[in-house]
Short mmCIF file of C-alpha atoms in Angstrom, two decimals:
data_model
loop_
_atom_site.label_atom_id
_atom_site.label_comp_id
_atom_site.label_asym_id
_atom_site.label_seq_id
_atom_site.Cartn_x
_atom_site.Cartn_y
_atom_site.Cartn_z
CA UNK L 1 4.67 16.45 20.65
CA UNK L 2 6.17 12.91 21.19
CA UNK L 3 6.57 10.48 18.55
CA UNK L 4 4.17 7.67 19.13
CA UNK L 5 6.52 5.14 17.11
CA UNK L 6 8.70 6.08 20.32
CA UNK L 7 7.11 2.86 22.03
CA UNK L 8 7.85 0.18 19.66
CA UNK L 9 8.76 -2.88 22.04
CA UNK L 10 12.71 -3.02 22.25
CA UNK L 11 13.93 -6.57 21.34
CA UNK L 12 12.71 -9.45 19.39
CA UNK L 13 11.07 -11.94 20.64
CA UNK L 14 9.72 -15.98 20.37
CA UNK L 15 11.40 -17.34 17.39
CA UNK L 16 13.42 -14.42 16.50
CA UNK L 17 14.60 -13.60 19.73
CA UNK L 18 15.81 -17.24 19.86
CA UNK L 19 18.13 -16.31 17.12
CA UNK L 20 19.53 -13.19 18.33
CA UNK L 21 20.82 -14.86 21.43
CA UNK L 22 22.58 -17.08 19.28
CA UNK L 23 24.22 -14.49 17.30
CA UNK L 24 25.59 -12.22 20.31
CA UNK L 25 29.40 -12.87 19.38
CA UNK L 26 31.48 -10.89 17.61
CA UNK L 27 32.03 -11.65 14.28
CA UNK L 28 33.69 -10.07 10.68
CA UNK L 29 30.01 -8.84 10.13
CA UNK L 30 27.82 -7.34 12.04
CA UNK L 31 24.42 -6.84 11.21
CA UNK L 32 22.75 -3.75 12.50
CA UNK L 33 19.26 -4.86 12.78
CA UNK L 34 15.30 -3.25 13.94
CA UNK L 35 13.48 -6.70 14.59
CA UNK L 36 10.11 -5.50 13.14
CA UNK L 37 11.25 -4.09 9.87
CA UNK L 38 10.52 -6.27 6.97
CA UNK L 39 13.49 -4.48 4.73
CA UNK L 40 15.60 -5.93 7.81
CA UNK L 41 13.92 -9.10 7.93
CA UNK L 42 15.17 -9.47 4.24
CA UNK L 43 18.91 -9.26 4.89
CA UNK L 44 18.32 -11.61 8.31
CA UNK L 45 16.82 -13.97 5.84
CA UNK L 46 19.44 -14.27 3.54
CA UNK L 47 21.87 -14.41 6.23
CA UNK L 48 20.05 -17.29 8.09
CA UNK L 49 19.17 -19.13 4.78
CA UNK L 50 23.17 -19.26 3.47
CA UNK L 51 24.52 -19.80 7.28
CA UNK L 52 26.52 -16.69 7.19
CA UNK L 53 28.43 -16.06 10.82
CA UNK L 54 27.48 -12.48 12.22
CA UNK L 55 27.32 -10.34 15.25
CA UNK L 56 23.12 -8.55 15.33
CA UNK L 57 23.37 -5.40 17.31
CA UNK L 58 19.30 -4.51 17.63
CA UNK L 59 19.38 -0.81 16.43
CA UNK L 60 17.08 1.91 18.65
CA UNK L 61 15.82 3.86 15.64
CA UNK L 62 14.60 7.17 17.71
CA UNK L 63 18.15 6.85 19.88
CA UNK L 64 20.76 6.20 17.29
CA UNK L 65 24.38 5.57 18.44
CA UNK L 66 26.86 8.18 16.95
CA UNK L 67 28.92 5.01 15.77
CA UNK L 68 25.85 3.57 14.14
CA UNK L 69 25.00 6.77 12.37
CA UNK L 70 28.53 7.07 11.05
CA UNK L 71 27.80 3.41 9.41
CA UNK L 72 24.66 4.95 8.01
CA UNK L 73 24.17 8.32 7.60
CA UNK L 74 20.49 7.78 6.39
CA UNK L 75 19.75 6.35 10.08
CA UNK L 76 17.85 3.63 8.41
CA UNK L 77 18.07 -0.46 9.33
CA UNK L 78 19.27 -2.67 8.10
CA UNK L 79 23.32 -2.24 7.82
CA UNK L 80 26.32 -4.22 7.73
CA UNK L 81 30.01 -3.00 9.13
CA UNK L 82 32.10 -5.80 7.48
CA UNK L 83 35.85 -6.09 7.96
CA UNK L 84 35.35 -2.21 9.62
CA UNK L 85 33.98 -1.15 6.21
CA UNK L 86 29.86 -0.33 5.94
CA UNK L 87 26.82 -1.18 3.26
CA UNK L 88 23.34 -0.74 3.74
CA UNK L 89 20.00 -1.35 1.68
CA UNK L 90 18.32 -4.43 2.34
CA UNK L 91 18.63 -6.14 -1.66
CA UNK L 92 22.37 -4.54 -1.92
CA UNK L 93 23.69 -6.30 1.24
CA UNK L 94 21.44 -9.35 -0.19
CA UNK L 95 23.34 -9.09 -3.15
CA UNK L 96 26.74 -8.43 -1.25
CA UNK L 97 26.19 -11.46 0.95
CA UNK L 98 26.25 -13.58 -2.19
CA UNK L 99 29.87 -11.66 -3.45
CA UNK L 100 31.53 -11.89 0.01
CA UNK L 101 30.68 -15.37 1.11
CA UNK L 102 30.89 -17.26 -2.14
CA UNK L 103 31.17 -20.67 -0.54
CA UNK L 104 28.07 -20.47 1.43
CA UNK L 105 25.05 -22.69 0.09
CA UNK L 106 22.52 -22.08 -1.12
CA UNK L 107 22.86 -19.34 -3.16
CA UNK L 108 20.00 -16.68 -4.10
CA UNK L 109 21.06 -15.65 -7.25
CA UNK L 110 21.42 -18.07 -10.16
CA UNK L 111 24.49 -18.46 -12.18
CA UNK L 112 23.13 -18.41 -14.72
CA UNK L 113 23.78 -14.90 -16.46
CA UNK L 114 19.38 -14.53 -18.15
CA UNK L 115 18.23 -16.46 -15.06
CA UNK L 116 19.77 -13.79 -12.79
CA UNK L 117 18.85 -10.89 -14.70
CA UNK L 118 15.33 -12.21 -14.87
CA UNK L 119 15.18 -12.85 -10.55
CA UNK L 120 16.33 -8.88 -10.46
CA UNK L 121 13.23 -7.91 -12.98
CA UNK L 122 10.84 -9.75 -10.59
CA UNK L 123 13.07 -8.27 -7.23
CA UNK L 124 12.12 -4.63 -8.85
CA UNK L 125 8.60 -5.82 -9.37
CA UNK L 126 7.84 -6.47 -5.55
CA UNK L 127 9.80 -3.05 -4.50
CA UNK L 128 7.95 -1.20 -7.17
CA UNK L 129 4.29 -2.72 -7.44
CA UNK L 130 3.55 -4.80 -4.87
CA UNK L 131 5.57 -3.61 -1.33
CA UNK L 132 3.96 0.46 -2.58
CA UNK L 133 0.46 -1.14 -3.27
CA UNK L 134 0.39 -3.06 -0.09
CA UNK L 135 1.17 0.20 1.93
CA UNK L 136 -1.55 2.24 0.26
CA UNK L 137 -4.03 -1.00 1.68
CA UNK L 138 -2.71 -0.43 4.94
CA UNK L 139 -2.54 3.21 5.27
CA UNK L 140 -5.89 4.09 3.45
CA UNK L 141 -8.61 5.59 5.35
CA UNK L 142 -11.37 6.09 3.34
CA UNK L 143 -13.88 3.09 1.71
CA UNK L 144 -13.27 3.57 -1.42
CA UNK L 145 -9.73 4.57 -1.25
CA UNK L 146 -9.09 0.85 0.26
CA UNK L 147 -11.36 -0.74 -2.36
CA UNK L 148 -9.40 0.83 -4.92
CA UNK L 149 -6.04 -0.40 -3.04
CA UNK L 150 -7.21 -3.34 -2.41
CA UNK L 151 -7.85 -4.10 -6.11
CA UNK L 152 -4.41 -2.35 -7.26
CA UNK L 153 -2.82 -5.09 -4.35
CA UNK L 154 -4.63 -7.53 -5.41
CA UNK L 155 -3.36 -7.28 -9.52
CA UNK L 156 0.07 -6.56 -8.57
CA UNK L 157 -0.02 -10.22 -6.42
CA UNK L 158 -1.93 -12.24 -8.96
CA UNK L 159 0.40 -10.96 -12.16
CA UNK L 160 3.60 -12.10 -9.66
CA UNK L 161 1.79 -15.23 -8.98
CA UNK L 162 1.67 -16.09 -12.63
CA UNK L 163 4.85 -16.41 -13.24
CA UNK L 164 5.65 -18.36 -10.55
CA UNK L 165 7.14 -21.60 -11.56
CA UNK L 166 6.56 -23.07 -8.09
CA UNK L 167 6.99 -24.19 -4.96
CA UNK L 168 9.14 -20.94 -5.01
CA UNK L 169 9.15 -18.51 -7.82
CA UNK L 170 11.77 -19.36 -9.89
CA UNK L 171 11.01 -23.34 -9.26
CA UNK L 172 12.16 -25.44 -6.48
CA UNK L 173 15.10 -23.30 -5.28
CA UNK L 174 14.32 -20.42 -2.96
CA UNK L 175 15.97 -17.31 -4.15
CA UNK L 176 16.30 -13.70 -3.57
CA UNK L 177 13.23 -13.38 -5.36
CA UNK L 178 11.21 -15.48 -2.27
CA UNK L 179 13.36 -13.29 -0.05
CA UNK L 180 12.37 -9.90 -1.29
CA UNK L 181 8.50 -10.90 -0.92
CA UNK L 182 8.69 -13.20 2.18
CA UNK L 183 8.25 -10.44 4.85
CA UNK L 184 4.94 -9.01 3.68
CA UNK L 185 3.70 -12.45 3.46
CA UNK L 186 4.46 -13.17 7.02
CA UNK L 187 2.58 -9.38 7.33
CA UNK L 188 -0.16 -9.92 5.16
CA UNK L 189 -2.46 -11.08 8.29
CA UNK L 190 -3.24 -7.42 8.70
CA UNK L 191 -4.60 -6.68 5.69
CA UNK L 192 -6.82 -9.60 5.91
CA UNK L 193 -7.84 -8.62 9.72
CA UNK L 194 -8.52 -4.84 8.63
CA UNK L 195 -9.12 -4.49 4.79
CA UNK L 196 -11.02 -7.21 3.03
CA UNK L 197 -7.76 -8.77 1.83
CA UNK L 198 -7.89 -12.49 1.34
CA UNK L 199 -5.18 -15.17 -0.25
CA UNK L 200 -8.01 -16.67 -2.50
CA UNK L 201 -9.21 -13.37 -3.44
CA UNK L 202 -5.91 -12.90 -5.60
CA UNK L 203 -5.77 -16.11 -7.35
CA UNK L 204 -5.54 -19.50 -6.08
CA UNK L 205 -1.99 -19.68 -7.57
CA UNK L 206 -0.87 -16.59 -5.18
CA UNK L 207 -2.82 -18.76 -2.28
CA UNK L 208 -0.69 -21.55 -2.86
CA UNK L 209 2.48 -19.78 -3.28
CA UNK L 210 1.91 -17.94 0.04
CA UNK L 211 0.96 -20.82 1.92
CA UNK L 212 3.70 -22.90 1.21
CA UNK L 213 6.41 -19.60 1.32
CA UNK L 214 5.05 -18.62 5.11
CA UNK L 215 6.42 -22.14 6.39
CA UNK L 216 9.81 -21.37 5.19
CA UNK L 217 12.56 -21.68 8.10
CA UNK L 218 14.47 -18.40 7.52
CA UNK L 219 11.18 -16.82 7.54
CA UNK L 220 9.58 -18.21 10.49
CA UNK L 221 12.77 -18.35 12.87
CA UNK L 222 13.51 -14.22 11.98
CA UNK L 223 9.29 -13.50 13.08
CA UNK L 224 8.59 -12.03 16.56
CA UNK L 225 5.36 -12.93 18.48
CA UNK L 226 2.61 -11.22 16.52
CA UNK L 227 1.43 -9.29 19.71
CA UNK L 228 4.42 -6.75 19.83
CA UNK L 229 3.58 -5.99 15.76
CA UNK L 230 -0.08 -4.96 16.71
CA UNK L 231 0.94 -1.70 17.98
CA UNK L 232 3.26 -0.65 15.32
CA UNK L 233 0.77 -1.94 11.96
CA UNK L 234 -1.88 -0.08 14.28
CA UNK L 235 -0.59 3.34 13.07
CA UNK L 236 -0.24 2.43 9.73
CA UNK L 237 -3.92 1.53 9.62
CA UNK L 238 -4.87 4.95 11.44
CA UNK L 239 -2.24 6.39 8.71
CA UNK L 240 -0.54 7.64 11.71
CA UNK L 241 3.25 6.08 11.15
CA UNK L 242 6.48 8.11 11.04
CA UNK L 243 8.29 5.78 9.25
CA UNK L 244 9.90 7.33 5.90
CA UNK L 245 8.46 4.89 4.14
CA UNK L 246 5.00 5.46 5.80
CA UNK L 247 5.78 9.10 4.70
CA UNK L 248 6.78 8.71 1.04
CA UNK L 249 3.60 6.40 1.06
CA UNK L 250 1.15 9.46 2.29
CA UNK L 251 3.03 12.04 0.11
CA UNK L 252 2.95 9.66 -2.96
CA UNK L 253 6.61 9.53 -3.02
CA UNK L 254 8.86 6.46 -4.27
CA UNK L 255 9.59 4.42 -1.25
CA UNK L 256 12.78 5.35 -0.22
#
């Protein structure tokens, strides 16, 4: 049987796409990249937001280059070959990006040795709370199955939204914090479209925080046309997606 996933559309496109062209040179890094993956939307972010030069080579994840998969073994996007040596995981080349170009403003981490410590706390928050409990909204089938995981989404987003300091988390500088989080905000239209989610459902704090994070540059200019996401969310709502983090999600595995 074929792989449905097989027909994800190829290339970004409308902001994002503007941004690959600009990036077609080669360069010390290149980014290996799937336009509609949040985890790569991450690293673009961070890339974009500290004007880091690199090459973005758009990555075919069901027809992986040999070179590619020698980079990775795991297959997954995003990855980094820098000076011929390779990294990948979204929040370690986040965090290598801010070792290797140490020059480049603004940074994402604070100096500041509690400050930093406290943005990872809050960095393993989203990956452990709110990025699982937003998949189990998505991929739930059954009423009260998305009532419950709409609640458990809910709680995770309104305890985050707390603590925000605001206009970003940790005040008025955007960190890695606003980085991890920023792609299922730009996402979050589907829950609200297909599972009763709503912005002022979680707390008028979250609402603002959301609002004002979805405007952000980095975000919007790394954001295909909404269209070409339709069909790939589509599966995860019919709990259909091959994805292995669609897969740890359905066996109630850690996202890996």
């Amino acid at each position: 049987m074929s792989n449905p996933d097989r027909h994800i559309h190829p290339v970004a496109t409308g902001n994002a796409a503007q941004v690959v062209a600009k990036h077609d040179a080669p360069q010390e890094l290149v980014f290996y990249a799937g336009w509609f993956c949040p985890y790569v939307q991450r690293t673009w972010i961070a890339l974009e937001e500290r004007g880091i030069p690199y090459q973005y080579k758009e990555v075919n994840p069901y027809l992986k280059e040999k070179h590619f998969l020698e980079i990775n073994p795991k297959g997954l996007v995003p990855a980094v070959e820098y000076q011929g040596k390779a990294l990948y995981e979204s929040l370690v080349l986040c965090e290598f990006l801010e070792d290797a170009y140490p020059t480049n403003e603004p940074k994402l981490l604070p100096s500041d040795p509690f400050e930093r410590a406290y943005t990872r706390l809050w960095v393993d928050y989203i990956n452990k709370s709110i990025v699982p409990a937003q998949m189990r909204l998505t991929q739930a089938q059954d009423p009260e199955k998305q009532k419950a995981a709409l609640e458990e989404a809910n709680k995770a987003l309104r305890t985050f939204a707390a603590e925000a300091k605001g206009p970003y988390f940790l005040g008025d500088n955007f960190s890695l914090v606003d980085v991890t989080i920023a792609p299922w905000v730009a996402r979050d239209y589907i829950v609200r479209e297909h599972r009763g989610y709503t912005r002022e459902g979680v707390s008028a704090l979250w609402k603002k925080y959301a609002d004002h994070l979805e405007k952000r540059p980095s975000l919007v200019n790394t954001t295909s046309e909404r269209v070409h996401y339709a069909d790939i969310y589509g599966r995860y709502l019919r709990d259909e997606a091959q994805s292995e983090a669609a897969k740890a999600i359905r066996a109630g595995r850690v996202i890996p």
